[in-house]
Amino acid sequence: MRQDHHFGQRLSAAALVFLICLITSIQTAVAEVDSPPLFIHTLKLVGNKSVSSDTIYAELLTPRPPFFFWRSLPHYNPEDLRNDINRLKALYRREGFYHASISPEVQESDGRVDIRLAIQEGPGIQVIKIEISVVETDSQIQAKTLLKFSPLVLGQRFTESDFEKLKKEILNHLLDNGYPKGRVEGQVLLDPKANTAAVYIQVWPGPVCSFGRITIKGQQDTPEPLIQRYLEIKPGERFSLAKIIASQERLYELDLFQSVLIEPEEVPAHQREIPITVVVSEKKKRSLKIGAGYGSWDEFRARAILRYRNLAGGGRVLEMNSKYSRLETRFEGSFLNPRIFGTDLDLVVTSGLLWRYYPTFSDRALFTRSIVEKQLPWKTKAYIGHGLEFARPYGISDLALQLLTATQPGQLYRANMLVWGLSRSSIDNPADPQKGGQVYLVGEWAPRFMSGQLQFVQSSLDVRQFQNLGLKNVVLAARAKFGLIPPIQNTDQIPIYRRFFSGGPTNMRAYRMYYLGPRDSSGNPLGGESIFLSTLELRFPMYQEFRGVAFFDAGNVFSRLEDTDLGQLKYGAGFGLRYQTPIGPVGVEFAWPLNPIDRDKDTYQVILNIGHAF
């Protein structure tokens, strides 16, 4: 009986505890339901020096308040904030700080909370040793060479990302130099008390391998020799992953394929020839692109491009292009016939109609150009051919005609010329380049024996360079251009429609459209026979897809080649805001002339545009 009595007491006590817990849980739940939600007003970081705020914010579950005041504030969740403390400690350990502490401070007022995360980073883990050993001594891979790829530096802070990057760089070096079967392993000996790290990397290069047979699949109308021509890999050559990637990029540039896959095949461990399979999927034969936009100079503009791919097979491409704006209307057709007569030469024929409406003159033109083009090594392309154009300028002021004696309004000018060019492009992204460069060298020669009304030699060199400054989307961009068009033989002066003009949204942005260079007594621009332009831009991220730009322009147009004087350059500077889209940036820029032509009229320019200035 006594045992039953004690058992009953214990059962009653347990039931009482359960009832109290149940009531407490219900009260807590009711309180949470009844309590109004809290919203995050501010979220600030204090004390982070080595780890950027953007990196920390990206790690948080707690959302940041929006940048724009009209957007709703996010809800505050205390549980997310507690989890964020552990997440940030793990982040700091990955960044080499094993003694970091994070103290949250939350202040509540009127349904809003202000969150302050106080961070004490503490001492970082320093790298005291980096040892790379190549296990197979008969290979050509040297440990001293591999050390050059190390982002880890003796005496500097250790980070897990740099450790993984070191292993990846070594593996990529093996893949690019004939060792596709290589293996890289590593370990780190950390001493949190002494704040030191010793890094050990072991490398097994494996045998030297070469490319084997190349099999092409998936093509229907594109000839296999055309695909092979754009491959930078050849059977018997040393294996290189970089050449595989470059081959894939070159095939995409043809605009014939919607997908390109280049895969090494699996082979036995002893086999040193690696067969390659190229699988392509062709694009639709026809495509139509229509676009419209607005610019502060050309106002409303529209464009339509109709493209036929693999016309009658053979990789031939026919394109019809039309463009309209306040400054220019153009109808143009081009035909590309690759590998003419089974050679490595491409035939490109372009013809079109052009109407231009500039501040000083307007003109109508008919032009055609036939060139033979060849792909050269190092991403270089060269062409040579023939050009023919008919142009009729009009709308020229009497004052301008007094100085441009070779220009007759309404007269039909014929230019018959030889054309040539050389170009090279190594940029990583045409819509938003981060690194690389572009060089364009073009020329036209219209001699007397070709029976044209004009005789001249036109040449221009355009050099562009892009360099990432080590931070994401922080790019220094530079451009320099020099052009000349001196008259020769029976031509004493170049007519206005063929002269150089400068000023506007793509060059010398602080000045009015085409107003640089020689002018008549009323200030109307006359253009010139030589031109020099240069631009320096700093492009940097601001918030999400918004980016800023600061720029400096210098250049001018000169009446004749012998009048070229770099001491007479005009200068402009400004800044802008751009929003990044898949087709390029859209933005607004503000530019001020530093040595204006007319201080009353040349005060500043506001530029609305799509795309980079270059």
XYZ file of C-alpha atoms in Angstrom:
614
model
C 0.000 0.000 0.000
C 2.835 2.358 0.889
C 4.471 1.723 -2.487
C 1.198 2.467 -4.262
C 0.881 5.674 -2.252
C 4.393 6.856 -3.255
C 3.724 5.912 -6.870
C 0.530 7.965 -6.820
C 2.393 10.967 -5.401
C 5.055 10.750 -8.127
C 2.381 10.425 -10.797
C 0.531 13.468 -9.456
C 3.749 15.508 -9.370
C 4.581 14.537 -12.962
C 1.082 15.461 -14.087
C 1.376 18.818 -12.317
C 4.726 19.575 -14.016
C 3.278 18.600 -17.403
C 0.259 20.833 -16.823
C 2.453 23.803 -15.853
C 4.629 23.353 -18.979
C 1.541 23.073 -21.166
C 0.031 26.253 -19.725
C 3.354 28.104 -20.126
C 3.670 26.992 -23.763
C 0.115 28.066 -24.507
C 0.692 31.445 -22.874
C 3.911 31.921 -24.852
C 2.214 30.979 -28.109
C -0.709 33.289 -27.385
C 1.694 36.081 -26.499
C 3.576 35.569 -29.762
C 0.338 35.588 -31.721
C -0.997 38.640 -29.918
C 2.284 40.616 -30.001
C 2.601 42.858 -33.067
C 5.342 41.972 -35.576
C 8.634 43.840 -35.435
C 10.398 45.274 -38.469
C 14.107 45.839 -39.043
C 14.836 49.551 -39.280
C 18.648 49.412 -39.379
C 21.282 46.684 -39.463
C 24.804 47.942 -38.827
C 28.201 46.296 -38.571
C 30.888 47.675 -36.288
C 34.479 46.508 -35.954
C 34.918 44.442 -39.119
C 38.198 45.419 -40.740
C 39.549 42.399 -42.586
C 36.242 40.947 -43.786
C 34.145 43.219 -45.992
C 30.638 44.253 -45.012
C 29.235 42.816 -48.259
C 30.715 39.409 -47.403
C 29.188 39.524 -43.923
C 25.768 40.685 -45.123
C 25.710 37.860 -47.679
C 26.198 35.346 -44.849
C 23.332 36.626 -42.701
C 19.866 35.109 -42.521
C 18.602 38.386 -41.057
C 17.626 40.552 -44.054
C 18.971 44.051 -44.567
C 16.551 46.985 -44.726
C 15.960 48.132 -48.317
C 18.032 50.932 -49.825
C 14.966 52.749 -51.172
C 12.624 54.280 -48.602
C 9.417 53.297 -50.414
C 10.064 49.571 -50.076
C 8.671 47.635 -47.087
C 10.874 46.900 -44.092
C 11.680 43.197 -43.508
C 10.349 41.258 -40.509
C 12.589 40.723 -37.501
C 13.138 37.125 -36.362
C 15.179 36.699 -33.141
C 15.908 33.064 -34.013
C 17.538 34.111 -37.304
C 19.725 36.580 -35.430
C 20.858 33.896 -32.965
C 21.745 31.606 -35.863
C 23.584 34.468 -37.561
C 26.022 34.714 -34.654
C 27.122 31.115 -35.237
C 27.226 31.641 -38.997
C 29.481 34.679 -38.631
C 31.825 32.849 -36.283
C 32.121 30.081 -38.886
C 32.731 32.717 -41.580
C 35.522 34.293 -39.558
C 37.117 30.896 -38.986
C 37.144 30.354 -42.751
C 38.780 33.769 -43.081
C 41.510 32.837 -40.594
C 40.142 34.359 -37.376
C 39.649 31.665 -34.737
C 39.135 34.068 -31.830
C 36.505 36.379 -33.313
C 33.533 37.373 -31.161
C 30.213 38.847 -32.309
C 27.962 40.711 -29.869
C 24.459 41.656 -31.060
C 22.712 44.740 -29.720
C 18.979 45.100 -30.417
C 16.971 48.220 -29.600
C 13.197 48.227 -30.058
C 11.084 51.338 -30.619
C 7.601 51.823 -32.126
C 7.474 48.384 -33.731
C 10.934 48.736 -35.258
C 14.278 47.330 -34.213
C 17.760 48.697 -34.731
C 20.361 45.923 -34.845
C 24.039 46.537 -34.212
C 26.562 43.724 -34.581
C 29.753 44.546 -32.693
C 32.627 42.456 -34.084
C 35.988 41.847 -32.478
C 38.057 40.015 -35.056
C 41.027 39.179 -32.862
C 44.370 37.990 -34.248
C 44.461 36.172 -37.578
C 46.089 32.833 -38.341
C 49.417 33.455 -40.087
C 50.975 31.179 -42.695
C 54.368 29.998 -41.440
C 55.029 27.264 -44.002
C 54.008 26.291 -47.551
C 55.419 22.994 -48.755
C 54.566 21.532 -52.167
C 55.913 18.108 -53.045
C 55.690 16.409 -56.442
C 55.397 12.702 -55.782
C 56.348 11.497 -59.273
C 59.854 12.850 -59.786
C 60.075 11.774 -63.459
C 57.474 14.366 -64.518
C 58.331 17.818 -65.877
C 56.329 19.514 -63.134
C 58.531 21.355 -60.638
C 57.430 22.301 -57.119
C 59.143 25.678 -57.504
C 56.918 26.440 -60.507
C 53.757 25.466 -58.631
C 54.595 27.815 -55.753
C 54.075 30.755 -58.120
C 50.345 29.995 -58.205
C 49.947 30.267 -54.434
C 47.599 33.016 -53.209
C 48.851 32.150 -49.711
C 51.883 34.184 -48.646
C 54.279 33.461 -45.812
C 53.601 35.777 -42.904
C 50.153 36.703 -44.231
C 46.730 35.599 -43.031
C 45.522 32.086 -43.856
C 42.073 31.638 -45.408
C 40.312 28.470 -46.450
C 39.364 29.994 -49.807
C 43.021 30.700 -50.652
C 43.941 27.152 -49.648
C 41.299 25.709 -51.975
C 42.301 28.159 -54.699
C 45.923 26.987 -54.460
C 44.898 23.367 -55.032
C 42.632 24.391 -57.916
C 45.351 26.492 -59.582
C 47.816 23.600 -59.396
C 45.258 21.208 -60.864
C 44.465 23.661 -63.684
C 48.189 23.971 -64.401
C 48.378 20.201 -64.758
C 45.322 20.115 -67.040
C 46.706 22.893 -69.251
C 50.111 21.247 -69.641
C 49.312 17.689 -70.613
C 48.443 16.037 -67.287
C 44.676 15.335 -67.318
C 45.103 12.423 -64.892
C 46.825 14.492 -62.225
C 45.733 14.592 -58.606
C 46.253 17.231 -55.896
C 45.747 16.775 -52.165
C 46.544 19.019 -49.238
C 46.336 19.445 -45.513
C 46.727 22.314 -43.061
C 48.174 22.050 -39.569
C 46.536 24.803 -37.519
C 47.672 25.960 -34.101
C 44.922 28.283 -32.779
C 46.934 29.041 -29.644
C 49.987 30.199 -31.572
C 47.798 31.535 -34.443
C 49.862 29.745 -37.086
C 49.154 27.507 -40.080
C 51.473 25.143 -41.958
C 50.282 24.177 -45.455
C 51.287 20.910 -47.126
C 50.375 20.074 -50.747
C 51.069 16.786 -52.512
C 50.898 16.533 -56.313
C 50.639 13.386 -58.435
C 50.945 14.635 -62.066
C 50.372 11.282 -63.740
C 51.520 10.520 -67.309
C 51.854 13.128 -70.063
C 48.851 12.786 -72.388
C 47.929 14.075 -75.831
C 44.731 14.613 -77.793
C 43.498 11.544 -79.650
C 40.880 11.299 -82.378
C 38.273 14.074 -82.514
C 34.662 13.060 -83.145
C 32.070 15.702 -84.094
C 28.384 15.003 -83.525
C 25.075 16.835 -83.788
C 25.719 19.027 -86.836
C 23.156 18.906 -89.632
C 23.887 21.736 -92.081
C 27.218 22.996 -90.762
C 30.114 21.270 -92.562
C 32.518 19.370 -90.340
C 35.634 21.077 -91.834
C 34.242 24.455 -90.705
C 33.871 23.173 -87.140
C 37.359 21.648 -87.215
C 38.799 24.946 -88.394
C 37.601 26.705 -85.247
C 38.949 24.014 -82.930
C 42.255 24.875 -81.289
C 42.888 21.219 -80.472
C 44.612 18.829 -82.889
C 45.234 15.068 -82.626
C 48.728 14.366 -81.336
C 49.124 17.712 -79.565
C 49.688 17.808 -75.806
C 46.442 17.819 -73.833
C 45.303 21.270 -72.682
C 42.059 22.195 -70.945
C 42.638 25.848 -71.890
C 42.572 24.907 -75.588
C 39.327 22.980 -75.089
C 37.684 26.032 -73.491
C 39.042 28.344 -76.211
C 37.670 26.000 -78.894
C 34.245 26.096 -77.287
C 34.280 29.911 -77.189
C 35.294 30.145 -80.858
C 32.482 27.838 -81.951
C 29.952 29.945 -80.045
C 31.263 33.061 -81.834
C 30.079 31.585 -85.141
C 26.479 32.129 -83.946
C 25.502 28.838 -85.578
C 25.097 26.753 -82.420
C 22.874 27.070 -79.386
C 25.037 24.641 -77.422
C 28.598 23.343 -77.739
C 29.962 20.556 -75.546
C 33.587 19.387 -75.831
C 34.319 16.388 -73.631
C 37.396 14.197 -73.155
C 36.436 10.533 -73.217
C 37.149 8.106 -70.381
C 40.183 5.923 -71.122
C 42.096 3.206 -69.230
C 44.756 4.373 -66.786
C 47.628 3.286 -69.051
C 46.309 5.016 -72.210
C 47.945 8.357 -72.969
C 45.860 9.474 -75.957
C 42.621 11.161 -74.879
C 39.854 11.018 -77.528
C 37.680 14.138 -77.727
C 33.978 14.310 -78.557
C 32.490 17.572 -79.823
C 28.691 17.697 -79.573
C 26.931 20.698 -81.130
C 23.299 21.691 -81.395
C 22.491 24.099 -84.202
C 20.415 27.230 -83.737
C 17.202 27.874 -85.613
C 17.818 28.862 -89.208
C 15.958 32.152 -88.858
C 15.881 34.656 -86.033
C 14.419 38.139 -85.694
C 15.527 40.668 -83.101
C 13.666 43.932 -82.545
C 14.732 46.591 -80.080
C 13.968 50.185 -79.171
C 15.555 52.726 -76.868
C 16.154 56.354 -76.115
C 19.291 58.475 -75.990
C 19.767 62.109 -75.118
C 21.419 62.760 -78.503
C 19.635 60.514 -80.984
C 16.366 60.473 -78.979
C 14.067 57.601 -79.985
C 15.855 54.800 -81.776
C 14.795 51.420 -83.090
C 16.551 48.474 -84.661
C 15.555 45.205 -86.317
C 17.863 42.347 -87.348
C 16.727 39.403 -89.471
C 19.286 36.610 -89.636
C 19.381 33.451 -91.795
C 21.855 30.790 -90.673
C 23.283 27.988 -92.774
C 21.718 29.431 -95.900
C 21.904 26.624 -98.485
C 24.159 24.809 -96.002
C 27.875 25.321 -95.604
C 27.647 27.685 -92.641
C 26.580 30.629 -94.822
C 24.879 33.516 -93.024
C 22.643 36.240 -94.472
C 21.719 39.183 -92.256
C 19.360 42.108 -92.877
C 19.821 45.033 -90.500
C 17.729 48.194 -90.216
C 18.257 51.087 -87.814
C 16.414 54.337 -87.180
C 17.180 57.375 -85.017
C 17.062 61.150 -85.226
C 20.677 61.182 -86.403
C 20.812 58.194 -88.717
C 18.670 55.809 -90.750
C 20.336 52.712 -92.170
C 19.318 49.641 -94.190
C 22.098 47.114 -94.540
C 22.517 43.553 -95.718
C 25.524 41.269 -95.287
C 26.392 37.819 -96.577
C 29.063 35.537 -95.107
C 30.379 32.587 -97.080
C 32.979 30.715 -94.999
C 35.785 28.614 -96.457
C 35.528 29.817 -100.052
C 36.943 27.253 -102.490
C 37.662 24.964 -99.527
C 40.290 27.317 -98.081
C 40.582 29.034 -94.693
C 39.346 32.302 -96.219
C 35.876 33.758 -95.647
C 34.025 35.991 -98.103
C 31.980 38.833 -96.586
C 29.812 41.086 -98.779
C 28.030 44.101 -97.258
C 25.733 46.599 -98.992
C 23.353 49.235 -97.754
C 21.649 52.628 -97.812
C 22.443 55.368 -95.310
C 20.850 58.693 -94.356
C 22.681 60.913 -91.839
C 21.413 64.121 -90.214
C 24.254 65.967 -88.467
C 24.372 69.525 -87.048
C 26.380 70.889 -89.999
C 25.262 68.696 -92.898
C 23.118 65.781 -94.020
C 23.836 63.168 -96.654
C 22.477 60.141 -98.447
C 24.778 57.285 -99.370
C 24.810 53.930 -101.123
C 27.712 51.629 -100.309
C 28.978 48.122 -100.946
C 32.031 46.282 -99.682
C 33.476 42.866 -100.512
C 36.294 41.511 -98.388
C 38.202 38.289 -97.904
C 38.776 37.543 -94.234
C 41.139 35.162 -92.467
C 41.370 34.045 -88.860
C 44.923 34.293 -87.545
C 46.481 32.979 -84.320
C 46.190 34.863 -81.023
C 42.520 35.797 -81.589
C 43.498 38.000 -84.514
C 41.582 38.572 -87.738
C 42.752 40.201 -90.991
C 40.891 41.212 -94.137
C 41.462 42.836 -97.521
C 38.981 43.771 -100.207
C 37.209 46.405 -102.278
C 34.770 49.168 -101.381
C 32.526 51.386 -103.471
C 30.340 54.230 -102.221
C 28.121 56.959 -103.658
C 27.280 59.897 -101.388
C 25.332 63.141 -101.841
C 25.791 65.769 -99.062
C 23.292 68.597 -98.567
C 22.068 71.082 -95.960
C 25.448 72.840 -95.675
C 25.624 76.499 -94.632
C 27.102 79.121 -96.985
C 29.767 80.039 -94.423
C 30.915 76.418 -94.267
C 31.009 76.172 -98.061
C 33.320 79.189 -98.244
C 35.921 77.208 -96.289
C 35.161 73.742 -97.674
C 35.685 74.565 -101.331
C 35.794 70.888 -102.370
C 32.280 70.274 -101.053
C 29.376 70.906 -103.431
C 25.836 70.465 -102.024
C 23.772 68.011 -104.033
C 26.752 66.655 -105.956
C 27.089 62.876 -106.177
C 30.537 61.774 -104.985
C 31.964 58.394 -105.938
C 34.768 56.715 -103.995
C 36.327 53.512 -105.319
C 38.831 52.037 -102.886
C 40.876 49.155 -101.591
C 40.134 48.334 -97.950
C 42.117 46.402 -95.382
C 42.053 45.777 -91.656
C 43.542 43.926 -88.721
C 41.767 43.328 -85.415
C 42.410 41.481 -82.192
C 40.096 40.964 -79.219
C 40.913 39.260 -75.928
C 38.110 40.648 -73.739
C 36.255 38.208 -71.518
C 32.720 39.601 -71.963
C 31.692 41.823 -74.913
C 28.675 43.266 -73.043
C 30.580 44.027 -69.824
C 34.352 43.495 -70.199
C 36.342 42.956 -67.008
C 39.747 42.242 -68.514
C 41.475 41.971 -71.853
C 41.893 44.324 -74.767
C 40.833 45.184 -78.303
C 42.857 46.564 -81.199
C 41.375 47.755 -84.497
C 43.641 48.883 -87.343
C 41.751 49.755 -90.543
C 42.642 51.472 -93.780
C 41.163 52.629 -97.085
C 43.086 53.621 -100.225
C 41.278 55.359 -103.076
C 43.877 55.973 -105.839
C 43.310 57.674 -109.178
C 43.684 54.482 -111.248
C 40.494 53.084 -109.653
C 38.467 55.828 -111.409
C 36.928 57.421 -108.339
C 36.165 61.131 -107.988
C 38.006 61.232 -104.651
C 41.582 60.192 -103.972
C 42.609 59.699 -100.359
C 44.240 57.382 -97.841
C 42.316 56.812 -94.625
C 43.813 55.011 -91.630
C 42.738 54.665 -88.020
C 44.055 52.869 -84.960
C 41.701 52.188 -82.036
C 43.134 50.556 -78.885
C 41.028 49.594 -75.842
C 42.172 47.966 -72.614
C 40.229 46.697 -69.595
C 41.764 45.729 -66.258
C 39.994 44.412 -63.183
C 41.556 46.008 -60.090
C 41.213 42.931 -57.904
C 37.675 43.569 -56.655
C 34.472 42.315 -58.240
C 33.258 44.630 -61.038
C 35.898 47.287 -60.265
C 37.386 47.914 -63.706
C 39.774 50.500 -65.111
C 38.993 51.009 -68.809
C 41.141 53.004 -71.229
C 40.843 53.894 -74.897
C 42.992 55.757 -77.426
C 42.142 56.412 -81.078
C 44.046 58.150 -83.848
C 42.750 58.630 -87.381
C 43.766 60.490 -90.513
C 42.409 60.946 -94.037
C 44.792 63.079 -96.124
C 43.826 63.852 -99.745
C 46.153 62.580 -102.494
C 46.699 63.049 -106.235
C 43.895 65.142 -107.819
C 42.017 65.723 -104.554
C 43.022 68.879 -102.649
C 40.473 68.723 -99.834
C 38.283 66.034 -98.284
C 34.511 66.746 -98.659
C 32.553 67.299 -95.465
C 30.784 63.922 -95.438
C 34.156 62.105 -95.301
C 35.798 64.263 -92.611
C 36.251 63.354 -88.930
C 33.905 64.777 -86.286
C 33.966 64.427 -82.503
C 31.812 65.245 -79.499
C 28.809 63.352 -78.196
C 27.809 60.352 -76.071
C 30.558 57.932 -77.171
C 33.543 60.304 -77.221
C 34.248 63.698 -75.656
C 30.994 63.525 -73.698
C 31.318 67.008 -72.192
C 30.909 68.684 -75.591
C 28.054 69.143 -78.029
C 27.459 66.658 -80.820
C 30.327 66.848 -83.370
C 31.327 70.386 -82.272
C 35.035 69.806 -81.701
C 37.632 70.934 -84.214
C 37.577 73.630 -86.913
C 34.462 75.820 -87.196
C 33.223 78.602 -89.442
C 32.638 82.171 -88.264
C 29.181 81.214 -86.952
C 30.593 78.376 -84.873
C 29.380 75.546 -87.109
C 31.776 72.558 -87.052
C 33.587 71.721 -90.282
C 35.249 68.449 -89.322
C 38.876 67.660 -89.980
C 41.337 65.368 -91.704
C 42.878 64.025 -88.483
C 41.523 63.100 -85.060
C 42.865 62.052 -81.670
C 40.682 60.736 -78.833
C 41.451 59.200 -75.445
C 39.314 58.134 -72.496
C 39.960 56.792 -69.012
C 37.069 55.284 -67.024
C 36.769 53.809 -63.545
C 33.762 51.485 -63.290
C 32.726 50.285 -59.835
C 29.755 48.564 -58.119
C 27.367 50.510 -55.905
C 24.236 48.584 -54.915
C 23.113 45.263 -56.381
C 22.979 45.851 -60.169
C 23.705 49.583 -59.920
C 27.217 50.666 -60.865
C 29.013 53.961 -60.900
C 31.480 55.389 -63.395
C 33.950 58.267 -63.271
C 35.625 59.310 -66.509
C 38.107 61.687 -68.096
C 38.098 62.422 -71.852
C 40.723 64.171 -73.969
C 40.805 64.760 -77.716
C 40.229 67.034 -80.667
C 39.765 67.202 -84.423
C 42.342 68.963 -86.616
C 41.881 70.576 -90.023
C 44.827 68.849 -91.721
C 47.368 66.239 -90.721
C 50.137 68.830 -90.432
C 47.916 70.871 -88.078
C 47.732 68.052 -85.517
C 48.781 69.545 -82.177
C 48.283 67.641 -78.927
C 48.675 70.941 -77.110
C 45.257 71.927 -78.493
C 43.383 69.028 -76.926
C 40.019 69.575 -75.277
C 39.305 67.945 -71.911
C 36.175 66.801 -70.149
C 35.324 64.890 -66.979
C 32.237 63.518 -65.315
C 30.481 60.700 -63.550
C 27.449 58.519 -64.077
C 25.141 55.832 -62.772
C 24.472 52.642 -64.722
C 22.111 49.729 -64.196
C 23.444 46.414 -65.411
C 21.155 44.350 -67.682
C 21.817 41.106 -69.610
C 22.364 43.125 -72.807
C 24.583 45.751 -71.206
C 24.296 48.779 -68.924
C 21.570 51.434 -69.084
C 22.342 54.711 -67.397
C 22.765 58.442 -67.134
C 26.013 60.419 -67.178
C 26.922 64.024 -66.352
C 29.927 65.596 -68.067
C 31.635 68.993 -67.736
C 34.129 70.550 -70.188
C 37.383 71.558 -68.504
C 38.426 73.982 -71.273
C 35.135 74.764 -73.064
C 34.831 76.085 -76.596
C 32.109 78.564 -75.614
C 31.738 79.164 -71.872
C 28.136 80.305 -72.300
C 26.963 77.287 -74.312
C 29.365 74.545 -73.206
C 28.421 74.270 -69.535
C 27.595 70.592 -69.032
C 26.002 67.641 -70.803
C 23.489 65.059 -69.552
C 23.719 61.759 -71.409
C 21.098 59.003 -71.386
C 22.412 55.901 -73.053
C 22.435 52.123 -73.409
C 25.801 50.383 -73.299
C 29.270 51.527 -72.313
C 30.891 54.469 -74.079
C 33.366 51.911 -75.455
